[in-house]
Amino acid sequence: MNLKELSQSLGLSQTTVSRALNGYPEVREETRQRVLAAAEAANYIPNARARRLATGRAMAIGHVMPLTGKEEIVNPIFADFIAGAGEVYAREGYDLLLSMVPAQSTEAAYRQMAANASVDGVMVQAPMFEDPRVPLLHELGLPFLVHGRTASADSYSWLDVANVRGFRRATDLLLDLGHRKIALLNGQESLDFARRRRRGFEEGLAARGLTANPAWMRAEIMTEQYGYRAASEMLDSGDAPTAFLVSSIIPAIGVRRAAGERGLRTGRDISIICHDDVLSYLGNEGITAPEGPAFTATRSSIRAAGKRCAEILLDLIDNPTQPPKQELWETELTLGRSTGPAPT
């Protein structure tokens, strides 16, 4: 069924039906619901080109990935976020425009999107502590949403998790278990989330009159090999930590591997707390036993964040005069088999 046939079946003009399907506010709600119900019953899918012409929109959302020659596209955290956001885009009739460019070409990619009117809005991921993309997108006038925050986060829309509180709670748990020799395996600290996690860790120690040991702190791209290498170096030193706080479940698996090779039992000889993004293909829930999840973790679904970020961004596109929308999600601290009292 095409638009003309759907309009004839409803006794309405093609313009009215098109405006109802595309969410124009001047269409009465009763009419809109009638049109939507008829379209669903007839399995009617609007022609994308016609919808672009009717709305004057590109019906696309831009994601720019700066390539550094490392693991960006195979990172399961990035993939799960895109899966969540893409689900919302598809439901609302938007395409996802993924532009993969050298890191030094990021600004040019955004300027081209704005000049070509190829997208209606932009999703910004992995924000840095001071991120030049925020003032650039303000200058270009492109609606955008940041997944995460920067140091100054008042002037734009964002969704973030409470990284400081989450890692403060995790540190408190290890301290309550008697651990005083705690290592932090963080993400890259040019990124805002990693700085906030370090702050939560240091605040937790300071509240008990302790300071972080620089020999037990690392900040790198969060791979399994990074966790394995860093933990191996620390465990082989003369003064090894008894607990690890890790910024992702991915390097936490590497820490567990390093501990196992040295005959150390997690939850008894050594404790590990990580952040769990509830990944589809590598989640804490997928490596459980009757006693519970493998890792004690601060949890927040990256896929759910992708969905919510997409919903907020599309709302910003539909209502461009509204003030910035900002959401801070708390993490859930879940107990697993990787933590226990500090060894004597």
mmCIF file of C-alpha atoms in Angstrom:
data_model
loop_
_atom_site.group_PDB
_atom_site.id
_atom_site.type_symbol
_atom_site.label_atom_id
_atom_site.label_comp_id
_atom_site.label_asym_id
_atom_site.label_seq_id
_atom_site.Cartn_x
_atom_site.Cartn_y
_atom_site.Cartn_z
ATOM 1 C CA MET A 1 0.000 0.000 0.000
ATOM 2 C CA ASN A 2 1.312 3.464 -0.901
ATOM 3 C CA LEU A 3 0.481 6.858 0.597
ATOM 4 C CA LYS A 4 -2.250 7.571 -1.942
ATOM 5 C CA GLU A 5 -4.032 4.277 -1.237
ATOM 6 C CA LEU A 6 -3.741 4.749 2.535
ATOM 7 C CA SER A 7 -5.165 8.270 2.241
ATOM 8 C CA GLN A 8 -8.091 7.055 0.116
ATOM 9 C CA SER A 9 -8.910 4.288 2.601
ATOM 10 C CA LEU A 10 -9.125 6.885 5.379
ATOM 11 C CA GLY A 11 -10.955 9.534 3.366
ATOM 12 C CA LEU A 12 -8.178 12.039 4.099
ATOM 13 C CA SER A 13 -5.836 14.042 1.924
ATOM 14 C CA GLN A 14 -2.324 12.759 1.304
ATOM 15 C CA THR A 15 -0.956 15.899 2.982
ATOM 16 C CA THR A 16 -2.911 15.253 6.179
ATOM 17 C CA VAL A 17 -1.870 11.612 6.315
ATOM 18 C CA SER A 18 1.769 12.505 5.657
ATOM 19 C CA ARG A 19 1.736 15.164 8.384
ATOM 20 C CA ALA A 20 0.106 12.773 10.851
ATOM 21 C CA LEU A 21 2.717 10.091 10.181
ATOM 22 C CA ASN A 22 5.545 12.601 10.556
ATOM 23 C CA GLY A 23 4.370 14.085 13.847
ATOM 24 C CA TYR A 24 3.344 17.574 12.757
ATOM 25 C CA PRO A 25 1.695 19.361 15.726
ATOM 26 C CA GLU A 26 -1.129 20.931 13.694
ATOM 27 C CA VAL A 27 -2.738 17.506 13.132
ATOM 28 C CA ARG A 28 -5.417 16.703 15.703
ATOM 29 C CA GLU A 29 -4.454 13.885 18.062
ATOM 30 C CA GLU A 30 -7.615 11.939 17.199
ATOM 31 C CA THR A 31 -6.720 12.065 13.497
ATOM 32 C CA ARG A 32 -3.085 11.167 14.182
ATOM 33 C CA GLN A 33 -4.043 8.060 16.158
ATOM 34 C CA ARG A 34 -6.499 6.994 13.468
ATOM 35 C CA VAL A 35 -3.829 7.342 10.765
ATOM 36 C CA LEU A 36 -1.193 5.513 12.810
ATOM 37 C CA ALA A 37 -3.572 2.642 13.548
ATOM 38 C CA ALA A 38 -4.504 2.296 9.860
ATOM 39 C CA ALA A 39 -0.857 2.422 8.794
ATOM 40 C CA GLU A 40 0.083 -0.277 11.281
ATOM 41 C CA ALA A 41 -2.817 -2.501 10.232
ATOM 42 C CA ALA A 42 -1.801 -2.148 6.568
ATOM 43 C CA ASN A 43 1.935 -2.644 7.296
ATOM 44 C CA TYR A 44 2.506 0.716 5.633
ATOM 45 C CA ILE A 45 6.137 1.923 5.681
ATOM 46 C CA PRO A 46 6.608 5.569 4.629
ATOM 47 C CA ASN A 47 8.936 6.133 1.712
ATOM 48 C CA ALA A 48 12.155 7.552 3.190
ATOM 49 C CA ARG A 49 12.713 10.009 0.348
ATOM 50 C CA ALA A 50 9.142 11.268 0.583
ATOM 51 C CA ARG A 51 9.493 11.693 4.325
ATOM 52 C CA ARG A 52 12.654 13.757 3.874
ATOM 53 C CA LEU A 53 10.858 15.994 1.396
ATOM 54 C CA ALA A 54 7.821 16.328 3.668
ATOM 55 C CA THR A 55 9.790 17.219 6.805
ATOM 56 C CA GLY A 56 12.749 19.055 5.294
ATOM 57 C CA ARG A 57 15.012 16.849 7.376
ATOM 58 C CA ALA A 58 17.867 14.524 6.484
ATOM 59 C CA MET A 59 16.343 11.818 8.730
ATOM 60 C CA ALA A 60 19.862 10.823 9.809
ATOM 61 C CA ILE A 61 21.944 11.095 12.984
ATOM 62 C CA GLY A 62 25.701 11.576 12.766
ATOM 63 C CA HIS A 63 28.284 9.618 14.754
ATOM 64 C CA VAL A 64 31.906 10.626 14.089
ATOM 65 C CA MET A 65 34.565 8.161 15.224
ATOM 66 C CA PRO A 66 38.102 9.562 15.419
ATOM 67 C CA LEU A 67 40.458 6.742 14.444
ATOM 68 C CA THR A 68 43.715 6.449 16.353
ATOM 69 C CA GLY A 69 44.791 3.129 14.837
ATOM 70 C CA LYS A 70 43.691 1.188 17.886
ATOM 71 C CA GLU A 71 40.615 -0.835 18.851
ATOM 72 C CA GLU A 72 37.710 1.598 18.359
ATOM 73 C CA ILE A 73 35.391 -0.328 16.044
ATOM 74 C CA VAL A 74 35.865 -3.709 17.766
ATOM 75 C CA ASN A 75 35.329 -2.274 21.234
ATOM 76 C CA PRO A 76 32.214 -4.056 22.585
ATOM 77 C CA ILE A 77 31.311 -0.977 24.661
ATOM 78 C CA PHE A 78 31.048 1.144 21.496
ATOM 79 C CA ALA A 79 29.141 -1.633 19.700
ATOM 80 C CA ASP A 80 26.546 -2.011 22.474
ATOM 81 C CA PHE A 81 25.961 1.749 22.653
ATOM 82 C CA ILE A 82 25.433 1.894 18.875
ATOM 83 C CA ALA A 83 23.055 -1.085 19.056
ATOM 84 C CA GLY A 84 20.923 0.673 21.670
ATOM 85 C CA ALA A 85 20.872 4.001 19.840
ATOM 86 C CA GLY A 86 20.292 2.331 16.470
ATOM 87 C CA GLU A 87 17.196 0.584 17.807
ATOM 88 C CA VAL A 88 15.607 3.972 18.551
ATOM 89 C CA TYR A 89 16.748 5.524 15.264
ATOM 90 C CA ALA A 90 15.211 2.665 13.280
ATOM 91 C CA ARG A 91 11.959 2.857 15.205
ATOM 92 C CA GLU A 92 11.644 6.573 14.509
ATOM 93 C CA GLY A 93 12.658 6.333 10.843
ATOM 94 C CA TYR A 94 16.179 7.753 11.157
ATOM 95 C CA ASP A 95 19.371 6.427 9.601
ATOM 96 C CA LEU A 96 22.680 6.268 11.443
ATOM 97 C CA LEU A 97 25.501 8.004 9.570
ATOM 98 C CA LEU A 98 28.813 6.681 10.916
ATOM 99 C CA SER A 99 31.838 8.655 9.779
ATOM 100 C CA MET A 100 35.212 7.080 10.609
ATOM 101 C CA VAL A 101 37.970 9.637 10.156
ATOM 102 C CA PRO A 102 41.558 10.210 11.303
ATOM 103 C CA ALA A 103 41.624 11.947 14.692
ATOM 104 C CA GLN A 104 42.975 15.160 13.134
ATOM 105 C CA SER A 105 40.035 15.264 10.681
ATOM 106 C CA THR A 106 37.231 15.254 13.255
ATOM 107 C CA GLU A 107 36.464 18.965 12.980
ATOM 108 C CA ALA A 108 36.338 18.774 9.166
ATOM 109 C CA ALA A 109 33.882 15.864 9.369
ATOM 110 C CA TYR A 110 31.471 17.844 11.557
ATOM 111 C CA ARG A 111 31.780 20.923 9.356
ATOM 112 C CA GLN A 112 30.993 18.854 6.275
ATOM 113 C CA MET A 113 27.911 17.353 7.948
ATOM 114 C CA ALA A 114 26.663 20.845 8.776
ATOM 115 C CA ALA A 115 27.460 22.269 5.332
ATOM 116 C CA ASN A 116 25.787 19.373 3.498
ATOM 117 C CA ALA A 117 22.811 19.216 5.902
ATOM 118 C CA SER A 118 23.385 15.468 5.830
ATOM 119 C CA VAL A 119 22.322 14.928 9.456
ATOM 120 C CA ASP A 120 19.693 16.386 11.780
ATOM 121 C CA GLY A 121 21.784 15.937 14.911
ATOM 122 C CA VAL A 122 25.013 14.515 16.269
ATOM 123 C CA MET A 123 25.831 12.015 19.022
ATOM 124 C CA VAL A 124 29.117 12.694 20.829
ATOM 125 C CA GLN A 125 30.815 9.761 22.577
ATOM 126 C CA ALA A 126 33.888 9.396 24.792
ATOM 127 C CA PRO A 127 34.131 13.097 25.733
ATOM 128 C CA MET A 128 37.459 14.402 26.927
ATOM 129 C CA PHE A 129 37.865 16.458 30.094
ATOM 130 C CA GLU A 130 38.112 19.550 27.885
ATOM 131 C CA ASP A 131 36.504 18.584 24.579
ATOM 132 C CA PRO A 132 36.762 20.882 21.512
ATOM 133 C CA ARG A 133 33.751 19.191 19.914
ATOM 134 C CA VAL A 134 31.325 20.946 22.271
ATOM 135 C CA PRO A 135 32.133 24.566 21.282
ATOM 136 C CA LEU A 136 32.465 23.469 17.643
ATOM 137 C CA LEU A 137 28.946 21.980 17.555
ATOM 138 C CA HIS A 138 27.565 25.079 19.288
ATOM 139 C CA GLU A 139 29.205 27.165 16.549
ATOM 140 C CA LEU A 140 27.778 24.970 13.774
ATOM 141 C CA GLY A 141 24.283 25.035 15.256
ATOM 142 C CA LEU A 142 23.872 21.256 15.064
ATOM 143 C CA PRO A 143 21.673 19.673 17.746
ATOM 144 C CA PHE A 144 23.851 17.288 19.752
ATOM 145 C CA LEU A 145 23.930 15.141 22.836
ATOM 146 C CA VAL A 146 27.011 14.031 24.749
ATOM 147 C CA HIS A 147 27.206 10.544 26.238
ATOM 148 C CA GLY A 148 29.224 11.486 29.295
ATOM 149 C CA ARG A 149 30.296 14.988 30.309
ATOM 150 C CA THR A 150 33.169 17.421 30.102
ATOM 151 C CA ALA A 151 34.647 19.551 32.882
ATOM 152 C CA SER A 152 32.105 22.317 32.122
ATOM 153 C CA ALA A 153 28.755 20.674 31.445
ATOM 154 C CA ASP A 154 26.131 23.394 31.933
ATOM 155 C CA SER A 155 25.553 24.594 28.386
ATOM 156 C CA TYR A 156 24.597 21.406 26.539
ATOM 157 C CA SER A 157 22.610 18.186 26.829
ATOM 158 C CA TRP A 158 24.237 15.045 28.215
ATOM 159 C CA LEU A 159 23.638 11.688 29.827
ATOM 160 C CA ASP A 160 26.253 10.262 32.182
ATOM 161 C CA VAL A 161 26.657 7.773 35.010
ATOM 162 C CA ALA A 162 27.661 8.904 38.503
ATOM 163 C CA ASN A 163 31.262 7.798 38.144
ATOM 164 C CA VAL A 164 32.570 9.569 41.251
ATOM 165 C CA ARG A 165 29.934 8.094 43.560
ATOM 166 C CA GLY A 166 30.154 4.658 41.936
ATOM 167 C CA PHE A 167 33.899 4.335 42.428
ATOM 168 C CA ARG A 168 33.747 5.895 45.895
ATOM 169 C CA ARG A 169 31.289 3.172 46.918
ATOM 170 C CA ALA A 170 33.462 0.469 45.384
ATOM 171 C CA THR A 171 36.507 1.807 47.233
ATOM 172 C CA ASP A 172 34.526 1.932 50.474
ATOM 173 C CA LEU A 173 33.584 -1.725 50.059
ATOM 174 C CA LEU A 174 37.204 -2.793 49.651
ATOM 175 C CA LEU A 175 38.205 -0.702 52.668
ATOM 176 C CA ASP A 176 35.372 -2.210 54.729
ATOM 177 C CA LEU A 177 36.763 -5.648 53.824
ATOM 178 C CA GLY A 178 40.076 -4.617 55.361
ATOM 179 C CA HIS A 179 42.029 -3.878 52.173
ATOM 180 C CA ARG A 180 44.542 -1.053 52.412
ATOM 181 C CA LYS A 181 46.728 -1.948 49.424
ATOM 182 C CA ILE A 182 44.348 -1.159 46.550
ATOM 183 C CA ALA A 183 45.324 -0.706 42.889
ATOM 184 C CA LEU A 184 43.383 1.366 40.349
ATOM 185 C CA LEU A 185 43.389 0.233 36.700
ATOM 186 C CA ASN A 186 41.663 3.150 35.028
ATOM 187 C CA GLY A 187 40.761 4.117 31.489
ATOM 188 C CA GLN A 188 42.618 6.858 29.620
ATOM 189 C CA GLU A 189 42.576 9.878 31.901
ATOM 190 C CA SER A 190 42.282 12.334 29.018
ATOM 191 C CA LEU A 191 38.645 11.118 29.035
ATOM 192 C CA ASP A 192 36.272 12.705 31.522
ATOM 193 C CA PHE A 193 34.772 9.474 32.896
ATOM 194 C CA ALA A 194 38.220 8.175 33.888
ATOM 195 C CA ARG A 195 39.081 11.363 35.762
ATOM 196 C CA ARG A 196 35.836 11.131 37.692
ATOM 197 C CA ARG A 197 36.470 7.474 38.570
ATOM 198 C CA ARG A 198 39.952 8.306 39.827
ATOM 199 C CA ARG A 199 38.457 11.098 41.910
ATOM 200 C CA GLY A 200 35.958 8.707 43.516
ATOM 201 C CA PHE A 201 38.786 6.275 44.316
ATOM 202 C CA GLU A 202 40.988 8.972 45.855
ATOM 203 C CA GLU A 203 38.111 10.479 47.841
ATOM 204 C CA GLY A 204 37.318 7.065 49.314
ATOM 205 C CA LEU A 205 40.915 6.576 50.432
ATOM 206 C CA ALA A 206 41.213 10.120 51.790
ATOM 207 C CA ALA A 207 38.112 9.665 53.949
ATOM 208 C CA ARG A 208 39.977 6.867 55.782
ATOM 209 C CA GLY A 209 43.198 8.841 56.061
ATOM 210 C CA LEU A 210 44.892 7.006 53.167
ATOM 211 C CA THR A 211 46.525 8.126 49.933
ATOM 212 C CA ALA A 212 46.791 6.318 46.594
ATOM 213 C CA ASN A 213 50.090 4.609 45.842
ATOM 214 C CA PRO A 214 51.321 5.785 42.397
ATOM 215 C CA ALA A 215 52.967 2.374 41.862
ATOM 216 C CA TRP A 216 49.512 0.778 41.955
ATOM 217 C CA MET A 217 47.821 3.111 39.462
ATOM 218 C CA ARG A 218 47.550 2.745 35.690
ATOM 219 C CA ALA A 219 45.524 4.547 32.990
ATOM 220 C CA GLU A 220 45.342 3.038 29.486
ATOM 221 C CA ILE A 221 42.949 1.792 26.792
ATOM 222 C CA MET A 222 40.754 -0.781 28.516
ATOM 223 C CA THR A 223 41.770 -4.095 26.948
ATOM 224 C CA GLU A 224 42.169 -7.540 28.502
ATOM 225 C CA GLN A 225 45.893 -7.416 27.735
ATOM 226 C CA TYR A 226 46.218 -4.122 29.617
ATOM 227 C CA GLY A 227 44.639 -5.646 32.719
ATOM 228 C CA TYR A 228 46.812 -8.742 32.483
ATOM 229 C CA ARG A 229 50.043 -6.813 31.956
ATOM 230 C CA ALA A 230 49.434 -4.240 34.691
ATOM 231 C CA ALA A 231 48.331 -6.836 37.250
ATOM 232 C CA SER A 232 51.287 -9.086 36.405
ATOM 233 C CA GLU A 233 53.740 -6.237 37.008
ATOM 234 C CA MET A 234 52.154 -5.320 40.339
ATOM 235 C CA LEU A 235 51.769 -8.885 41.609
ATOM 236 C CA ASP A 236 55.398 -9.664 40.782
ATOM 237 C CA SER A 237 56.682 -6.620 42.648
ATOM 238 C CA GLY A 238 57.999 -6.794 46.168
ATOM 239 C CA ASP A 239 54.969 -4.913 47.498
ATOM 240 C CA ALA A 240 51.846 -6.200 45.740
ATOM 241 C CA PRO A 241 48.287 -4.893 46.172
ATOM 242 C CA THR A 242 45.640 -7.137 47.701
ATOM 243 C CA ALA A 243 42.775 -5.617 45.713
ATOM 244 C CA PHE A 244 42.150 -4.115 42.259
ATOM 245 C CA LEU A 245 39.545 -1.539 41.269
ATOM 246 C CA VAL A 246 39.180 -1.741 37.471
ATOM 247 C CA SER A 247 37.352 0.617 35.099
ATOM 248 C CA SER A 248 35.858 -2.133 32.898
ATOM 249 C CA ILE A 249 35.061 -5.816 33.028
ATOM 250 C CA ILE A 250 37.354 -6.302 30.007
ATOM 251 C CA PRO A 251 40.678 -5.523 31.766
ATOM 252 C CA ALA A 252 39.275 -7.144 34.928
ATOM 253 C CA ILE A 253 39.323 -10.459 33.067
ATOM 254 C CA GLY A 254 43.009 -9.819 32.415
ATOM 255 C CA VAL A 255 43.606 -9.160 36.125
ATOM 256 C CA ARG A 256 41.910 -12.437 36.993
ATOM 257 C CA ARG A 257 44.087 -14.258 34.444
ATOM 258 C CA ALA A 258 47.265 -12.792 35.931
ATOM 259 C CA ALA A 259 46.162 -13.734 39.448
ATOM 260 C CA GLY A 260 45.290 -17.289 38.393
ATOM 261 C CA GLU A 261 48.691 -17.820 36.793
ATOM 262 C CA ARG A 262 50.257 -17.000 40.160
ATOM 263 C CA GLY A 263 48.054 -19.390 42.092
ATOM 264 C CA LEU A 264 45.958 -16.617 43.640
ATOM 265 C CA ARG A 265 42.237 -17.226 44.179
ATOM 266 C CA THR A 266 39.969 -14.245 43.518
ATOM 267 C CA GLY A 267 37.726 -13.498 46.454
ATOM 268 C CA ARG A 268 40.223 -15.084 48.865
ATOM 269 C CA ASP A 269 43.826 -14.227 48.074
ATOM 270 C CA ILE A 270 42.991 -11.165 45.997
ATOM 271 C CA SER A 271 39.877 -9.048 45.410
ATOM 272 C CA ILE A 272 38.654 -7.383 42.199
ATOM 273 C CA ILE A 273 35.867 -4.849 41.659
ATOM 274 C CA CYS A 274 35.168 -3.635 38.115
ATOM 275 C CA HIS A 275 32.686 -1.517 36.237
ATOM 276 C CA ASP A 276 30.229 -3.681 34.280
ATOM 277 C CA ASP A 277 28.580 -2.103 31.225
ATOM 278 C CA VAL A 278 26.264 -5.163 30.971
ATOM 279 C CA LEU A 279 27.702 -6.042 27.582
ATOM 280 C CA SER A 280 25.716 -8.287 25.243
ATOM 281 C CA TYR A 281 28.607 -10.604 24.379
ATOM 282 C CA LEU A 282 30.871 -10.216 27.404
ATOM 283 C CA GLY A 283 28.746 -9.553 30.451
ATOM 284 C CA ASN A 284 29.134 -10.415 34.090
ATOM 285 C CA GLU A 285 25.780 -12.186 33.935
ATOM 286 C CA GLY A 286 27.182 -14.563 31.331
ATOM 287 C CA ILE A 287 29.927 -15.886 33.590
ATOM 288 C CA THR A 288 27.887 -16.670 36.679
ATOM 289 C CA ALA A 289 27.786 -19.701 38.937
ATOM 290 C CA PRO A 290 25.254 -20.770 41.584
ATOM 291 C CA GLU A 291 27.168 -18.580 44.050
ATOM 292 C CA GLY A 292 26.654 -15.435 41.975
ATOM 293 C CA PRO A 293 28.351 -13.330 39.254
ATOM 294 C CA ALA A 294 32.069 -13.692 38.686
ATOM 295 C CA PHE A 295 32.851 -10.068 39.544
ATOM 296 C CA THR A 296 31.690 -7.667 42.193
ATOM 297 C CA ALA A 297 30.853 -4.664 40.034
ATOM 298 C CA THR A 298 29.360 -1.241 39.642
ATOM 299 C CA ARG A 299 26.758 -1.812 36.913
ATOM 300 C CA SER A 300 25.101 0.425 34.325
ATOM 301 C CA SER A 301 23.888 -0.819 30.955
ATOM 302 C CA ILE A 302 25.676 0.832 28.039
ATOM 303 C CA ARG A 303 22.972 -0.417 25.650
ATOM 304 C CA ALA A 304 20.232 1.183 27.761
ATOM 305 C CA ALA A 305 22.295 4.390 27.767
ATOM 306 C CA GLY A 306 22.485 4.271 23.967
ATOM 307 C CA LYS A 307 18.709 3.973 23.713
ATOM 308 C CA ARG A 308 18.061 6.810 26.136
ATOM 309 C CA CYS A 309 20.659 9.068 24.494
ATOM 310 C CA ALA A 310 18.971 8.543 21.128
ATOM 311 C CA GLU A 311 15.553 9.349 22.596
ATOM 312 C CA ILE A 312 16.844 12.593 24.130
ATOM 313 C CA LEU A 313 18.622 13.638 20.933
ATOM 314 C CA LEU A 314 15.541 13.073 18.771
ATOM 315 C CA ASP A 315 13.494 15.110 21.249
ATOM 316 C CA LEU A 316 16.046 17.930 21.015
ATOM 317 C CA ILE A 317 15.683 17.842 17.221
ATOM 318 C CA ASP A 318 11.886 17.967 17.464
ATOM 319 C CA ASN A 319 11.918 20.755 20.085
ATOM 320 C CA PRO A 320 15.017 22.871 19.393
ATOM 321 C CA THR A 321 14.118 25.777 21.709
ATOM 322 C CA GLN A 322 14.014 23.743 24.920
ATOM 323 C CA PRO A 323 16.777 24.131 27.539
ATOM 324 C CA PRO A 324 19.564 21.516 27.754
ATOM 325 C CA LYS A 325 18.478 18.091 29.001
ATOM 326 C CA GLN A 326 20.826 16.430 31.466
ATOM 327 C CA GLU A 327 20.515 13.015 33.117
ATOM 328 C CA LEU A 328 22.825 11.446 35.699
ATOM 329 C CA TRP A 329 22.361 7.700 36.228
ATOM 330 C CA GLU A 330 23.407 6.021 39.450
ATOM 331 C CA THR A 331 25.371 2.775 39.222
ATOM 332 C CA GLU A 332 24.287 -0.406 40.979
ATOM 333 C CA LEU A 333 26.901 -2.064 43.197
ATOM 334 C CA THR A 334 26.414 -5.831 42.882
ATOM 335 C CA LEU A 335 28.304 -8.431 44.902
ATOM 336 C CA GLY A 336 30.049 -11.251 43.082
ATOM 337 C CA ARG A 337 32.662 -13.921 43.786
ATOM 338 C CA SER A 338 35.680 -11.677 43.227
ATOM 339 C CA THR A 339 35.777 -9.908 46.597
ATOM 340 C CA GLY A 340 36.538 -11.041 50.115
ATOM 341 C CA PRO A 341 38.327 -9.967 53.309
ATOM 342 C CA ALA A 342 41.897 -8.761 52.948
ATOM 343 C CA PRO A 343 44.338 -11.662 53.434
ATOM 344 C CA THR A 344 46.319 -11.588 56.678
#
